Coordinates of C-alpha atoms in Angstrom, one line a residue:
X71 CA 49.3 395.6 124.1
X72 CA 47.9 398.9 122.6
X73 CA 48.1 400.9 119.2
X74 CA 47.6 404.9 118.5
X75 CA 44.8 403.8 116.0
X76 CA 41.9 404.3 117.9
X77 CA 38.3 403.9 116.4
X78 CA 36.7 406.8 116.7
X79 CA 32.2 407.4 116.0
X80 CA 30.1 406.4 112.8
X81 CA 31.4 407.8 109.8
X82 CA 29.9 408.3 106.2
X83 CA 32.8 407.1 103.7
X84 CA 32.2 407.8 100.3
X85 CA 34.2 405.2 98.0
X86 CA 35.0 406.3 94.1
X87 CA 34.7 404.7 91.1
X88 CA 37.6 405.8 89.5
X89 CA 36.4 403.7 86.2
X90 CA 33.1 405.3 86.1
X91 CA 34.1 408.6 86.9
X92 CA 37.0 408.5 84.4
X93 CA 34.3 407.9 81.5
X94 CA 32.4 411.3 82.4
X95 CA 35.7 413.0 83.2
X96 CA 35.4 413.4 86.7
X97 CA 38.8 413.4 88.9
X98 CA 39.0 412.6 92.8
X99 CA 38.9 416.5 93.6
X100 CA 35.8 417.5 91.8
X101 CA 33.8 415.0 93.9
X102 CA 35.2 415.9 97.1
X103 CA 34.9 419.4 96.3
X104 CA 31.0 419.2 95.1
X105 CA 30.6 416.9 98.2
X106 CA 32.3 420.3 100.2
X107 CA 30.2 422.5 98.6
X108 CA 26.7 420.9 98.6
X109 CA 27.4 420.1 102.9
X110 CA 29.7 422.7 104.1
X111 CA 28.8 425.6 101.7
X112 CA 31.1 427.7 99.6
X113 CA 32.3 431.6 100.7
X114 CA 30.7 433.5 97.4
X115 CA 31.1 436.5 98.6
X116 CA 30.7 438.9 102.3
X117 CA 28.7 441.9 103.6
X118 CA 29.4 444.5 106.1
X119 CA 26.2 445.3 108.7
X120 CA 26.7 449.4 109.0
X121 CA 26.9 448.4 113.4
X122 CA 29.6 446.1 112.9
X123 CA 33.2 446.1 111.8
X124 CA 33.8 443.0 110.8
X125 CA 32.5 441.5 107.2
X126 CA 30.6 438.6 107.3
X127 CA 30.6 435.0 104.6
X128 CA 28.1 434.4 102.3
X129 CA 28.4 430.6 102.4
X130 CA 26.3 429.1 99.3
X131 CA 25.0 425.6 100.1
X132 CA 22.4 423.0 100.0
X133 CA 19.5 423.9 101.7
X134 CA 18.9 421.1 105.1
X135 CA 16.1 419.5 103.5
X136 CA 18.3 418.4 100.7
X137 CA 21.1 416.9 103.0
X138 CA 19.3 415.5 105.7
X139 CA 20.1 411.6 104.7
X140 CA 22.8 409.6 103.1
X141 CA 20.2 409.5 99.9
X142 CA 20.3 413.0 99.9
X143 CA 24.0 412.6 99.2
X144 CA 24.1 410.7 96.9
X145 CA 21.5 412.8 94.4
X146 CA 24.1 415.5 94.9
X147 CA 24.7 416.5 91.3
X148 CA 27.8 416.9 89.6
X149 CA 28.6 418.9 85.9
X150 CA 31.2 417.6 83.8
X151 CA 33.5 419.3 82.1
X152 CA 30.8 418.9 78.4
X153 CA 28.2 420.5 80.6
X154 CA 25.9 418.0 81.5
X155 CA 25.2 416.7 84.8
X156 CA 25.7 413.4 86.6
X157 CA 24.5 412.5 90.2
X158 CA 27.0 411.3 92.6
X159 CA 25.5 407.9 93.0
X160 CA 26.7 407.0 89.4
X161 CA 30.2 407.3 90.0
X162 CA 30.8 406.7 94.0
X163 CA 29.5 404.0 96.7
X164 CA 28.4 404.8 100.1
X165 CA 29.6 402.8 103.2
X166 CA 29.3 403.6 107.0
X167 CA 31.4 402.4 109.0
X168 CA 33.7 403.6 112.4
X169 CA 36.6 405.6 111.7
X170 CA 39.8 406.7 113.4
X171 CA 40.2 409.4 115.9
X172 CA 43.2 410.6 114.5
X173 CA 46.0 409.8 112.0
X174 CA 49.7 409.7 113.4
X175 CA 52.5 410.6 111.0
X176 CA 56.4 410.2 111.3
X177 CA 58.6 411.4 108.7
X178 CA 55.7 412.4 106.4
X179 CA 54.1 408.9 106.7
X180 CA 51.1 407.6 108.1
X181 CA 52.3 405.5 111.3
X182 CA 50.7 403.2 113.5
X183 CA 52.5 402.9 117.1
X184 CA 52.3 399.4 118.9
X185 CA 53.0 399.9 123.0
X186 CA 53.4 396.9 125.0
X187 CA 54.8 396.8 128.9
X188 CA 57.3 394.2 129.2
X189 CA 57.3 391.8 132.6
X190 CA 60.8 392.7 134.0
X191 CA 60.7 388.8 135.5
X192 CA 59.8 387.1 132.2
X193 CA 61.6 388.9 129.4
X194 CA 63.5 392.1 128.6
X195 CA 62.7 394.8 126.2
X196 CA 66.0 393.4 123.9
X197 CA 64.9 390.0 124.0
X198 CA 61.1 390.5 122.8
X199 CA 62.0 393.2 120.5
X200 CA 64.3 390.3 119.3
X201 CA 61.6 387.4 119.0
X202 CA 59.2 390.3 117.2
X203 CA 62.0 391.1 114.6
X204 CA 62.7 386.9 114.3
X205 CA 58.4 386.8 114.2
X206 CA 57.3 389.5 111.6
X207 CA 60.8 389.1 109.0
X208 CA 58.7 388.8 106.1
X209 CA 56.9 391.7 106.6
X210 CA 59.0 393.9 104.0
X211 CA 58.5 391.0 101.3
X212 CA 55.0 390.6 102.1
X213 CA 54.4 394.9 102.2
X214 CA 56.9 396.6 100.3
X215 CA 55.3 400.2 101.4
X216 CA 55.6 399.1 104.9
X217 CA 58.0 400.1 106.9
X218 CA 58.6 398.9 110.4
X219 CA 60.6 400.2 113.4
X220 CA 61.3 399.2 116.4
X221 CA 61.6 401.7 119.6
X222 CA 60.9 402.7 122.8
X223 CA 63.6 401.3 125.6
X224 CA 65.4 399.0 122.7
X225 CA 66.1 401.5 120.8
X226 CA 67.3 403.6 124.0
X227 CA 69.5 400.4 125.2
X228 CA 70.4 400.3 121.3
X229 CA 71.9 403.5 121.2
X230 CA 73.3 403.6 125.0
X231 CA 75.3 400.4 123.7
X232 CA 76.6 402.3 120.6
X233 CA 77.2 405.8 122.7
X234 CA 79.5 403.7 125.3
X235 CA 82.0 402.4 122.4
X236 CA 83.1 405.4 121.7
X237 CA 82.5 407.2 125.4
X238 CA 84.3 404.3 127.1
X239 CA 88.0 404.7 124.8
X240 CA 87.9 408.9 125.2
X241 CA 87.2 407.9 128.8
X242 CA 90.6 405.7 128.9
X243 CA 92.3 407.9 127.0
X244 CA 91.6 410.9 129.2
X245 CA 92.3 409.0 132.4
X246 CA 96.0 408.0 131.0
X247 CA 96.8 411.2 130.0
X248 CA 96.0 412.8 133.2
X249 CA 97.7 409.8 135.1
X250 CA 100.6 410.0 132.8
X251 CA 101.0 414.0 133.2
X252 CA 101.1 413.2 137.1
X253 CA 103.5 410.5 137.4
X254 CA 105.4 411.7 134.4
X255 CA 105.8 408.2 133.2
X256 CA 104.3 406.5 129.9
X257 CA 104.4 403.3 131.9
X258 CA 103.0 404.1 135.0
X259 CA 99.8 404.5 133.9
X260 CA 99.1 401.1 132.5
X261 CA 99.8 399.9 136.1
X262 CA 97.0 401.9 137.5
X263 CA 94.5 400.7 134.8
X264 CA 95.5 397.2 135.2
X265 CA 92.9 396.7 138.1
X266 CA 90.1 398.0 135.8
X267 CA 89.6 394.6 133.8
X268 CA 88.7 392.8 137.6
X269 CA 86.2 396.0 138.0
X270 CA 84.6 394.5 135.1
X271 CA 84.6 391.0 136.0
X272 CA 82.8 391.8 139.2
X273 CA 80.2 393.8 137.0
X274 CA 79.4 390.1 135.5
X275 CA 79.5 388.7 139.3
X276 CA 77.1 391.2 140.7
X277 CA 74.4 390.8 137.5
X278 CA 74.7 386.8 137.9
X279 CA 74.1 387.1 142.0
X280 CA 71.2 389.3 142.1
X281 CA 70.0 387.9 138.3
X282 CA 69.2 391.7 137.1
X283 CA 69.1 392.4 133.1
X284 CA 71.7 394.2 131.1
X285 CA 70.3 397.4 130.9
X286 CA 72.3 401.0 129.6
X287 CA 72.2 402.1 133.1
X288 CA 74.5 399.2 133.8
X289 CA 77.0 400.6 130.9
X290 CA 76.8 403.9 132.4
X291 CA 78.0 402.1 135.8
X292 CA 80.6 400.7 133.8
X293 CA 82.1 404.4 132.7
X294 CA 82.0 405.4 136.2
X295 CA 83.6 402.5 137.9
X296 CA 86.5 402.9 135.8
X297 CA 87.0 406.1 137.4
X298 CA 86.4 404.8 140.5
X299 CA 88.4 401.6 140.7
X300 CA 91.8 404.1 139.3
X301 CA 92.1 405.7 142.6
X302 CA 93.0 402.6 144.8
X303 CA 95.6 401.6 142.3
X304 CA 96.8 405.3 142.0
X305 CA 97.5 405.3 145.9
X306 CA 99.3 401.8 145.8
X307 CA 101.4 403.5 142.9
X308 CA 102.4 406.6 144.3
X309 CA 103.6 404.7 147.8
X310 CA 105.8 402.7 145.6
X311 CA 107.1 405.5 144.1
X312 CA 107.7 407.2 147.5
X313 CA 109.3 403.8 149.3
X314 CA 111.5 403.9 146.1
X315 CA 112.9 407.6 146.2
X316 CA 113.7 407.3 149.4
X317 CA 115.7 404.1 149.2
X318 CA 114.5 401.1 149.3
X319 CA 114.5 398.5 146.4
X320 CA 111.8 397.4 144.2
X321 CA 110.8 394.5 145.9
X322 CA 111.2 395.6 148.9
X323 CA 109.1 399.2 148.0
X324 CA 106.0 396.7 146.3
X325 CA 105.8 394.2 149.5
X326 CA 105.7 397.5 151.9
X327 CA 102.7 399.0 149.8
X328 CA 101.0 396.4 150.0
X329 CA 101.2 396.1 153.8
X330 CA 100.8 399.3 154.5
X331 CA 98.0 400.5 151.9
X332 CA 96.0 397.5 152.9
X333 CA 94.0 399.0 155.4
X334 CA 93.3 402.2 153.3
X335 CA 92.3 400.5 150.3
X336 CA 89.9 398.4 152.5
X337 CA 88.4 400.9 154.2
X338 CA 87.6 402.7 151.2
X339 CA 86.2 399.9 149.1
X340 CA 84.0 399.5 152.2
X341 CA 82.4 402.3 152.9
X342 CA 81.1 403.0 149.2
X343 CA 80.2 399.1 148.9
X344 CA 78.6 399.5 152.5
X345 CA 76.5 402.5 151.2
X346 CA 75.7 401.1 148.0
X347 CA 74.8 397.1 149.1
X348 CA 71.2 398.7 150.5
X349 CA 69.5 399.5 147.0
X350 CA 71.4 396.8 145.4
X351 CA 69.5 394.3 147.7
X352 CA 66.2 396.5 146.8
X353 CA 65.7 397.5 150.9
X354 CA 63.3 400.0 150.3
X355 CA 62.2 398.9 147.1
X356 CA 63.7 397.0 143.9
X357 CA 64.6 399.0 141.3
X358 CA 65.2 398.2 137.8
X359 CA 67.1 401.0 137.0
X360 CA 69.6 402.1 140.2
X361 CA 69.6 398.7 141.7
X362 CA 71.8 396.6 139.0
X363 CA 73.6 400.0 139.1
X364 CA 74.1 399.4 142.5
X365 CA 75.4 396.0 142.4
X366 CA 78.1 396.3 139.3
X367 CA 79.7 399.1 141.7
X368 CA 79.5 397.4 144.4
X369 CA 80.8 393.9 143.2
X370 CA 83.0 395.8 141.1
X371 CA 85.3 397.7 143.3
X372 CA 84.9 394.1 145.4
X373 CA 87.0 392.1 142.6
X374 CA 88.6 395.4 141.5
X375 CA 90.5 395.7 145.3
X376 CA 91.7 392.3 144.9
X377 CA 93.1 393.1 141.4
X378 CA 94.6 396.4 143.0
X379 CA 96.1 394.6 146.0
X380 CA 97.8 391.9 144.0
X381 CA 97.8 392.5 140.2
X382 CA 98.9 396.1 140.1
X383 CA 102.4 395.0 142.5
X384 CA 102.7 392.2 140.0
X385 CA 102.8 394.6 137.5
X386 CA 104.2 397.2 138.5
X387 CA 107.2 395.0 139.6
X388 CA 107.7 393.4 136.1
X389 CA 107.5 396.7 133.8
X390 CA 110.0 398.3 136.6
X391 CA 112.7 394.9 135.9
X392 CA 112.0 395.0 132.4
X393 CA 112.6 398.9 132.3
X394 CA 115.8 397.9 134.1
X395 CA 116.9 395.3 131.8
X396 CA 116.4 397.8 128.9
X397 CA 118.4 400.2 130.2
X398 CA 120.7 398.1 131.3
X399 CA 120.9 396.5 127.8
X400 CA 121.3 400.4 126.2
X401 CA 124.0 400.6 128.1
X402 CA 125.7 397.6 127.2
X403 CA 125.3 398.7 123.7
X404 CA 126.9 402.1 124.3
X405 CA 129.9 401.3 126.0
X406 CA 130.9 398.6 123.5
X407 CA 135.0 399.6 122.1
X408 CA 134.6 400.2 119.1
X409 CA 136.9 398.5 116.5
X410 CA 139.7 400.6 114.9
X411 CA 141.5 399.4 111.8
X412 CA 145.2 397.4 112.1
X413 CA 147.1 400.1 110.5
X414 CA 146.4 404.1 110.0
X415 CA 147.8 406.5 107.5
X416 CA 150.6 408.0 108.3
X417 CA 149.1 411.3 107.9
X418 CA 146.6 410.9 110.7
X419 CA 148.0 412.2 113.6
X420 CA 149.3 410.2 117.0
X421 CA 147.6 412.4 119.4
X422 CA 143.4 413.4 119.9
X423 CA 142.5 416.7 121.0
X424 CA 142.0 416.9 124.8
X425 CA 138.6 418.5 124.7
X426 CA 137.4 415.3 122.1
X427 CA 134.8 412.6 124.8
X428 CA 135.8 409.0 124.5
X429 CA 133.5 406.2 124.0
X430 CA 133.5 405.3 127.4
X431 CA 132.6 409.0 128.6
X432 CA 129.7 409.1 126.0
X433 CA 128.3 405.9 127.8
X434 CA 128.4 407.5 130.8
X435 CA 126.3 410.6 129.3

């Protein structure tokens, strides 16, 4: 564990008595600046030398024999605002002691960063940030001027958690519209997303088998299986809709695409989990960032083939019969005679215009 405050050499630090300096009038700044003056000098004026063309200060200060020890400082003399004069020893103390190097600021305030590498086998950057929230509650109560945040890769994870509720629903959003635009179907595209829950069941199976933290690179992986998982289903879909336009019935159309896009949808799944396996299992070195990316696309499109090869026919198959039943149940509805009074006015006349649709023909329509 390590902080930004580091102690830097010996320094003189002059400490004011703001009780005795108050009683002679003194403030803060005219001891710090007489303290200036009698080390550093004050600019009084400059000169010219006729061979050169810049000017040069005329610093006024103490001469070195009167500043060469810390009881030189404190004779320093100081004139109130009545006139007279009081040395710096009656109204400030003297203590030396180490210093800082250098003052860090954040937001106009004087900070203090706290470092610490986590042990990836032991604990997680969420966990201990956690336990040190849990640990140091009281701090606020205790210090009201202090303020304490907590950064570094849990405030990262923090904000990759918040940045992937509202990426993930634009993300769903953009792949229905462009799914619904191709098959020209509001339906349709629910089928194809219906494999992308079991792409995020095998997220969970690969993080439980190779025991690797949730990390925001695992929510990124998330994102981009979604994508990935959608084009299995999308071929199964688009087969059914071929088997169907050319013939066959529903049932018939679903058990064909799932014989014949078996070997496909395999093959594919296989290769990318083939390639990815490798720096999952940490081959050529674990890694804490690309291998539990690794292995939630790999277990992901696992589960999410199985969810394709049986789930979206399932579906598919019951939004087609309920389709079906709706329409058929609109039609019902249309073509229902409609019930004309017992007797008419004898003004209305016996026969319709030719050109006038009957119920039955706007059914049909």
């Amino acid at each position: 564990v390590e902080d930004s405050l580091k102690l830097g050499a010996p320094e003189v630090q002059l400490r004011v008595n703001t009780e005795r300096a108050s009683i002679h009038g003194l403030a803060f700044d005219d001891i710090a600046r007489a303290l200036r003056s009698a080390n550093d000098g004050i600019v009084a004026s400059s000169y010219r030398e006729p061979s050169r063309n810049d000017d040069a200060d005329i610093r006024v200060m103490l001469a070195e024999r009167y500043r060469g020890g810390i009881g030189d400082l404190l004779d320093i003399e100081l004139t109130t605002k009545d006139g007279y004069n009081v040395k710096l020893r009656d109204v400030a103390e003297v203590e030396v002691q180490r210093g800082y190097r250098a003052y860090h600021r954040y937001d106009a305030k004087r900070t203090v960063s706290v470092f610490a590498q986590v042990d990836g086998e032991l604990a997680t950057s969420i966990s201990v940030n956690q336990q040190l929230q849990a640990h140091f509650a009281d701090l606020a109560e205790r210090f009201p001027q202090l303020e304490v945040r907590y950064g570094g890769e849990f405030s990262e994870s923090t904000e990759a958690f918040s940045d992937l509720f509202a990426v993930f629903p634009a993300a769903m959003v953009a792949i229905y519209m462009i799914l619904a635009a191709l098959f020209r179907s509001y339906l349709q595209p629910l089928v194809v997303i219906a494999a992308v829950p079991f792409g995020f069941a095998g997220i969970v199976a690969g993080v439980a088998v190779f025991d690797y933290s949730i990390t925001f690179f695992l929510m990124y992986a998330a994102v981009g299986l979604t994508g990935v998982v959608v084009n299995d289903s999308l071929v199964m879909v688009d087969f059914i809709n071929r088997a169907r336009a050319s013939g066959l019935g529903l049932e018939e159309a679903v058990r064909q695409s799932g014989v014949r896009r078996f070997r496909p949808i395999l093959l594919t799944t296989l290769t990318t989990v083939c390639a990815l396996l490798p720096m999952a299992f940490g081959m050529q070195g674990a890694s804490k960032s690309y291998g539990p990316f690794a292995a939630a696309i790999s277990f992901g499109l696992i589960i999410a083939m199985i969810g394709t090869l049986f789930a979206v026919p399932l579906v598919y198959t019951a939004l087609a019969q309920l389709r079906e039943r709706a329409i058929g149940w609109r039609r019902a509805l249309s073509t229902q005679p409609a019930t004309q009074p017992a007797t008419q006015p004898a003004t209305q006349p016996t026969t319709q215009p030719a050109t006038q649709p009957t119920l039955a023909d706007e059914g049909a329509d």
